[in-house]
mmCIF file of C-alpha atoms in Angstrom:
data_model
loop_
_atom_site.group_PDB
_atom_site.id
_atom_site.type_symbol
_atom_site.label_atom_id
_atom_site.label_comp_id
_atom_site.label_asym_id
_atom_site.label_seq_id
_atom_site.Cartn_x
_atom_site.Cartn_y
_atom_site.Cartn_z
ATOM 1 C CA ASP U 1 22.955 16.356 0.934
ATOM 2 C CA VAL U 2 21.187 14.665 -2.015
ATOM 3 C CA LYS U 3 21.852 16.846 -5.273
ATOM 4 C CA VAL U 4 19.529 16.943 -8.083
ATOM 5 C CA THR U 5 20.848 18.811 -11.120
ATOM 6 C CA GLN U 6 19.080 20.133 -14.205
ATOM 7 C CA SER U 7 21.039 21.154 -17.243
ATOM 8 C CA SER U 8 19.244 24.290 -17.870
ATOM 9 C CA ARG U 9 17.566 26.939 -15.819
ATOM 10 C CA TYR U 10 15.834 28.678 -18.665
ATOM 11 C CA LEU U 11 15.393 27.413 -22.234
ATOM 12 C CA VAL U 12 13.562 29.033 -25.408
ATOM 13 C CA LYS U 13 13.004 26.576 -28.342
ATOM 14 C CA ARG U 14 10.807 26.873 -31.263
ATOM 15 C CA THR U 15 7.674 25.359 -32.138
ATOM 16 C CA GLY U 16 8.507 21.706 -33.934
ATOM 17 C CA GLU U 17 12.213 21.734 -32.313
ATOM 18 C CA LYS U 18 13.358 18.693 -30.619
ATOM 19 C CA VAL U 19 14.139 19.329 -27.195
ATOM 20 C CA PHE U 20 16.190 17.206 -24.338
ATOM 21 C CA LEU U 21 15.964 18.199 -20.798
ATOM 22 C CA GLU U 22 18.606 16.484 -18.612
ATOM 23 C CA CYS U 23 18.658 15.367 -14.964
ATOM 24 C CA VAL U 24 21.413 13.874 -12.574
ATOM 25 C CA GLN U 25 21.247 12.850 -9.012
ATOM 26 C CA ASP U 26 24.174 11.919 -7.095
ATOM 27 C CA MET U 27 22.456 9.577 -4.235
ATOM 28 C CA ASP U 28 22.194 6.536 -6.063
ATOM 29 C CA HIS U 29 18.360 6.638 -5.943
ATOM 30 C CA GLU U 30 16.590 4.080 -7.395
ATOM 31 C CA ASN U 31 13.377 6.339 -8.844
ATOM 32 C CA MET U 32 13.392 9.383 -10.861
ATOM 33 C CA PHE U 33 10.668 11.573 -11.722
ATOM 34 C CA TRP U 34 9.678 14.187 -14.463
ATOM 35 C CA TYR U 35 6.624 16.870 -13.671
ATOM 36 C CA ARG U 36 5.641 20.139 -14.719
ATOM 37 C CA GLN U 37 4.111 22.764 -12.519
ATOM 38 C CA ASP U 38 1.787 25.146 -14.302
ATOM 39 C CA PRO U 39 -0.256 27.994 -12.685
ATOM 40 C CA GLY U 40 -3.404 26.508 -11.115
ATOM 41 C CA LEU U 41 -2.709 23.121 -12.113
ATOM 42 C CA GLY U 42 -0.010 22.238 -9.302
ATOM 43 C CA LEU U 43 2.892 19.547 -9.791
ATOM 44 C CA ARG U 44 1.865 16.767 -12.753
ATOM 45 C CA LEU U 45 3.566 13.695 -13.298
ATOM 46 C CA ILE U 46 4.818 13.124 -16.827
ATOM 47 C CA TYR U 47 6.846 10.107 -16.445
ATOM 48 C CA PHE U 48 8.949 8.111 -13.908
ATOM 49 C CA SER U 49 11.562 5.637 -13.766
ATOM 50 C CA TYR U 50 12.178 2.834 -11.190
ATOM 51 C CA ASP U 51 15.007 1.394 -12.441
ATOM 52 C CA VAL U 52 17.373 1.652 -15.355
ATOM 53 C CA LYS U 53 15.762 1.260 -18.648
ATOM 54 C CA MET U 54 12.426 1.000 -16.775
ATOM 55 C CA LYS U 55 9.838 3.990 -17.110
ATOM 56 C CA GLU U 56 6.231 4.106 -16.668
ATOM 57 C CA LYS U 57 3.948 6.879 -18.029
ATOM 58 C CA GLY U 58 2.589 9.604 -15.565
ATOM 59 C CA ASP U 59 -0.686 11.322 -15.759
ATOM 60 C CA ILE U 60 0.214 13.353 -18.682
ATOM 61 C CA PRO U 61 2.692 11.565 -20.944
ATOM 62 C CA GLU U 62 1.527 12.946 -24.241
ATOM 63 C CA GLY U 63 4.067 14.729 -26.247
ATOM 64 C CA TYR U 64 7.029 13.427 -24.265
ATOM 65 C CA SER U 65 9.098 10.453 -24.042
ATOM 66 C CA VAL U 66 11.913 9.687 -21.270
ATOM 67 C CA SER U 67 15.353 7.868 -21.531
ATOM 68 C CA ARG U 68 17.020 6.362 -18.577
ATOM 69 C CA GLU U 69 20.413 4.425 -19.464
ATOM 70 C CA LYS U 70 22.318 5.126 -16.095
ATOM 71 C CA LYS U 71 21.205 5.217 -12.692
ATOM 72 C CA GLU U 72 21.767 8.687 -11.966
ATOM 73 C CA ARG U 73 20.305 10.343 -15.411
ATOM 74 C CA PHE U 74 16.872 10.648 -16.421
ATOM 75 C CA SER U 75 16.175 12.395 -19.506
ATOM 76 C CA LEU U 76 12.934 14.103 -20.891
ATOM 77 C CA ILE U 77 12.174 14.273 -24.405
ATOM 78 C CA LEU U 78 9.918 16.483 -26.321
ATOM 79 C CA GLU U 79 9.917 15.005 -29.870
ATOM 80 C CA SER U 80 8.252 18.198 -31.495
ATOM 81 C CA ALA U 81 8.232 21.032 -29.053
ATOM 82 C CA SER U 82 4.650 22.901 -28.968
ATOM 83 C CA THR U 83 3.323 26.067 -27.530
ATOM 84 C CA ASN U 84 1.258 24.238 -24.839
ATOM 85 C CA GLN U 85 4.389 22.730 -23.597
ATOM 86 C CA THR U 86 5.602 26.076 -22.329
ATOM 87 C CA SER U 87 6.029 25.446 -18.870
ATOM 88 C CA MET U 88 8.565 24.947 -15.729
ATOM 89 C CA TYR U 89 9.826 21.253 -15.774
ATOM 90 C CA LEU U 90 10.937 19.568 -12.476
ATOM 91 C CA CYS U 91 12.903 16.507 -12.333
ATOM 92 C CA ALA U 92 13.039 14.867 -8.837
ATOM 93 C CA SER U 93 14.363 11.026 -7.129
ATOM 94 C CA SER U 94 13.728 9.081 -4.507
ATOM 95 C CA PRO U 95 15.117 5.923 -2.428
ATOM 96 C CA GLY U 96 13.473 2.580 -2.736
ATOM 97 C CA THR U 97 9.687 2.106 -2.740
ATOM 98 C CA SER U 98 8.829 5.276 -0.846
ATOM 99 C CA GLY U 99 10.526 8.102 0.432
ATOM 100 C CA ASN U 100 10.736 11.461 0.043
ATOM 101 C CA LEU U 101 11.244 13.181 -3.505
ATOM 102 C CA TYR U 102 14.318 15.792 -4.148
ATOM 103 C CA PHE U 103 13.769 17.858 -6.503
ATOM 104 C CA GLY U 104 16.096 19.580 -9.033
ATOM 105 C CA PRO U 105 15.761 23.565 -9.467
ATOM 106 C CA GLY U 106 13.686 23.111 -12.490
ATOM 107 C CA THR U 107 13.991 24.259 -15.791
ATOM 108 C CA ARG U 108 11.700 26.925 -17.237
ATOM 109 C CA LEU U 109 10.802 26.253 -20.718
ATOM 110 C CA THR U 110 9.504 28.549 -23.073
ATOM 111 C CA VAL U 111 8.115 27.314 -26.813
ATOM 112 C CA THR U 112 7.536 30.130 -29.438
ATOM 113 C CA ASP W 1 -6.720 7.248 -9.599
ATOM 114 C CA GLN W 2 -5.502 9.394 -6.764
ATOM 115 C CA GLN W 3 -6.685 12.882 -6.692
ATOM 116 C CA VAL W 4 -5.386 15.637 -4.184
ATOM 117 C CA LYS W 5 -6.934 19.084 -3.865
ATOM 118 C CA GLN W 6 -5.834 22.133 -1.895
ATOM 119 C CA ASN W 7 -9.086 24.270 -2.297
ATOM 120 C CA SER W 8 -7.149 27.609 -1.047
ATOM 121 C CA PRO W 9 -4.928 28.968 -3.647
ATOM 122 C CA SER W 10 -3.767 31.566 -1.267
ATOM 123 C CA LEU W 11 -3.710 32.531 2.632
ATOM 124 C CA SER W 12 -2.539 35.654 4.232
ATOM 125 C CA VAL W 13 -1.583 35.621 7.742
ATOM 126 C CA GLN W 14 0.071 37.968 10.141
ATOM 127 C CA GLU W 15 3.403 37.192 11.700
ATOM 128 C CA GLY W 16 3.361 35.085 14.772
ATOM 129 C CA ARG W 17 -0.199 33.891 14.182
ATOM 130 C CA ILE W 18 -1.079 30.265 13.326
ATOM 131 C CA SER W 19 -1.118 28.893 9.558
ATOM 132 C CA ILE W 20 -3.521 26.373 8.581
ATOM 133 C CA LEU W 21 -3.318 24.943 5.096
ATOM 134 C CA ASN W 22 -5.740 22.337 4.108
ATOM 135 C CA CYS W 23 -5.518 19.193 1.923
ATOM 136 C CA ASP W 24 -7.824 16.601 0.496
ATOM 137 C CA TYR W 25 -7.292 13.279 -1.347
ATOM 138 C CA THR W 26 -10.065 10.540 -2.402
ATOM 139 C CA ASN W 27 -7.953 7.509 -2.122
ATOM 140 C CA SER W 28 -6.647 5.946 1.069
ATOM 141 C CA MET W 29 -3.065 4.429 1.083
ATOM 142 C CA PHE W 30 -1.097 2.899 3.559
ATOM 143 C CA ASP W 31 1.944 5.164 3.119
ATOM 144 C CA TYR W 32 3.047 8.350 3.865
ATOM 145 C CA PHE W 33 1.782 11.817 2.964
ATOM 146 C CA LEU W 34 3.951 14.852 2.339
ATOM 147 C CA TRP W 35 4.343 18.511 2.400
ATOM 148 C CA TYR W 36 6.645 20.488 0.192
ATOM 149 C CA LYS W 37 7.642 24.410 0.337
ATOM 150 C CA LYS W 38 8.584 25.652 -2.964
ATOM 151 C CA TYR W 39 10.070 29.277 -3.516
ATOM 152 C CA PRO W 40 9.794 31.038 -6.786
ATOM 153 C CA ALA W 41 12.449 29.896 -9.338
ATOM 154 C CA GLU W 42 13.277 26.934 -7.106
ATOM 155 C CA GLY W 43 12.471 23.403 -6.702
ATOM 156 C CA PRO W 44 10.183 21.992 -3.862
ATOM 157 C CA THR W 45 11.877 21.148 -0.837
ATOM 158 C CA PHE W 46 10.376 18.642 1.628
ATOM 159 C CA LEU W 47 8.761 19.852 4.238
ATOM 160 C CA ILE W 48 7.336 17.387 6.771
ATOM 161 C CA SER W 49 5.734 13.827 6.105
ATOM 162 C CA ILE W 50 3.163 11.650 8.192
ATOM 163 C CA SER W 51 2.706 8.098 7.892
ATOM 164 C CA SER W 52 -1.090 7.044 7.218
ATOM 165 C CA ILE W 53 -0.920 4.759 10.716
ATOM 166 C CA LYS W 54 -0.864 8.365 12.677
ATOM 167 C CA ASP W 55 -2.856 10.937 13.119
ATOM 168 C CA LYS W 56 -0.147 13.810 13.901
ATOM 169 C CA ASN W 57 3.328 14.378 13.307
ATOM 170 C CA GLU W 58 5.025 17.631 14.501
ATOM 171 C CA ASP W 59 8.740 19.050 13.471
ATOM 172 C CA GLY W 60 9.284 22.206 15.235
ATOM 173 C CA ARG W 61 6.948 24.853 14.128
ATOM 174 C CA PHE W 62 5.291 22.649 11.786
ATOM 175 C CA THR W 63 2.625 20.095 12.370
ATOM 176 C CA VAL W 64 0.623 17.960 10.107
ATOM 177 C CA PHE W 65 -2.530 16.176 10.876
ATOM 178 C CA LEU W 66 -4.167 13.634 9.221
ATOM 179 C CA ASN W 67 -8.033 12.713 9.401
ATOM 180 C CA LYS W 68 -7.966 9.518 7.706
ATOM 181 C CA SER W 69 -12.045 9.120 7.984
ATOM 182 C CA ALA W 70 -12.432 12.509 6.139
ATOM 183 C CA LYS W 71 -9.351 11.647 3.970
ATOM 184 C CA HIS W 72 -8.178 15.311 4.961
ATOM 185 C CA LEU W 73 -4.511 16.631 5.567
ATOM 186 C CA SER W 74 -3.445 19.737 7.306
ATOM 187 C CA LEU W 75 -0.387 21.575 7.883
ATOM 188 C CA HIS W 76 0.016 24.105 11.036
ATOM 189 C CA ILE W 77 2.869 26.542 11.258
ATOM 190 C CA VAL W 78 2.979 28.380 14.254
ATOM 191 C CA PRO W 79 4.161 30.686 15.046
ATOM 192 C CA SER W 80 4.405 32.003 11.406
ATOM 193 C CA GLN W 81 7.479 34.121 10.304
ATOM 194 C CA PRO W 82 7.819 36.085 6.939
ATOM 195 C CA GLY W 83 10.291 33.349 5.750
ATOM 196 C CA ASP W 84 7.412 30.905 5.574
ATOM 197 C CA SER W 85 5.791 32.977 2.625
ATOM 198 C CA ALA W 86 6.094 30.146 -0.046
ATOM 199 C CA VAL W 87 3.595 28.032 -2.238
ATOM 200 C CA TYR W 88 2.952 24.778 -0.231
ATOM 201 C CA PHE W 89 2.060 21.593 -1.646
ATOM 202 C CA CYS W 90 0.630 18.457 -0.369
ATOM 203 C CA ALA W 91 1.421 14.867 -2.093
ATOM 204 C CA ALA W 92 -0.551 11.732 -1.385
ATOM 205 C CA PRO W 93 0.676 8.321 -2.756
ATOM 206 C CA GLY W 94 -0.550 7.660 -6.113
ATOM 207 C CA SER W 95 -0.618 3.874 -6.393
ATOM 208 C CA LEU W 96 -1.219 0.507 -4.672
ATOM 209 C CA THR W 97 1.326 -1.285 -6.470
ATOM 210 C CA GLY W 98 4.245 1.022 -5.980
ATOM 211 C CA THR W 99 4.626 3.939 -3.153
ATOM 212 C CA TYR W 100 7.431 5.859 -5.254
ATOM 213 C CA LYS W 101 4.329 7.768 -7.115
ATOM 214 C CA TYR W 102 3.181 10.613 -5.607
ATOM 215 C CA ILE W 103 0.333 12.907 -6.448
ATOM 216 C CA PHE W 104 0.457 16.247 -5.607
ATOM 217 C CA GLY W 105 -2.252 19.128 -5.119
ATOM 218 C CA THR W 106 -2.437 22.424 -6.976
ATOM 219 C CA GLY W 107 -0.797 24.398 -3.923
ATOM 220 C CA THR W 108 -1.614 26.933 -1.509
ATOM 221 C CA ARG W 109 0.471 30.220 -1.891
ATOM 222 C CA LEU W 110 1.015 31.402 2.185
ATOM 223 C CA LYS W 111 1.975 35.234 2.782
ATOM 224 C CA VAL W 112 2.995 35.977 6.044
ATOM 225 C CA LEU W 113 2.672 39.590 6.969
ATOM 226 C CA ALA W 114 5.504 41.217 9.022
#
């Protein structure tokens, strides 16, 4: 089975802190994604990566950056956390140029 | 840009009856449309997909219908079971140039009553 793991299930950070969310997949998938889920807004794509060191902005990239130094790992960085970044963050991976996304369990981030 | 809408935020159905969840999209794409199921405090899990060249795909109790002229998807669950209570998201391809980008709807919370 594909496994996507995220470094934390729950995280509480203060406004202005730099926050790192880590995601690792074990199925050698080319593509990796970061989404955030908010009530009434569904899943919104922040960034995705289709290869090592390659990244593209999703629909809501402002305030975020990403890093993909190894194929299995995709990190989401909040340079200076703000309260409007309180959300559930979901990492996903998928093979090739199309295919199903496999999601991790999510990280619920609270910024106070 | 692709937009995906699930206009019913919630749906309640009696156990054993049919559940119908709807989804509309704006841009026609030649790829797969996806349905995901999400329980609280878990990541979404893949449920069923349909190719854009098909009208119907069936997997056990789950059937997805695609009406390309109306740009409309529907997911039928029959018979509905209490364990089906979850949030359901549909996803449509978001890019012409790369089919790995999916746009998700806002979700429909299904409650199956015992």
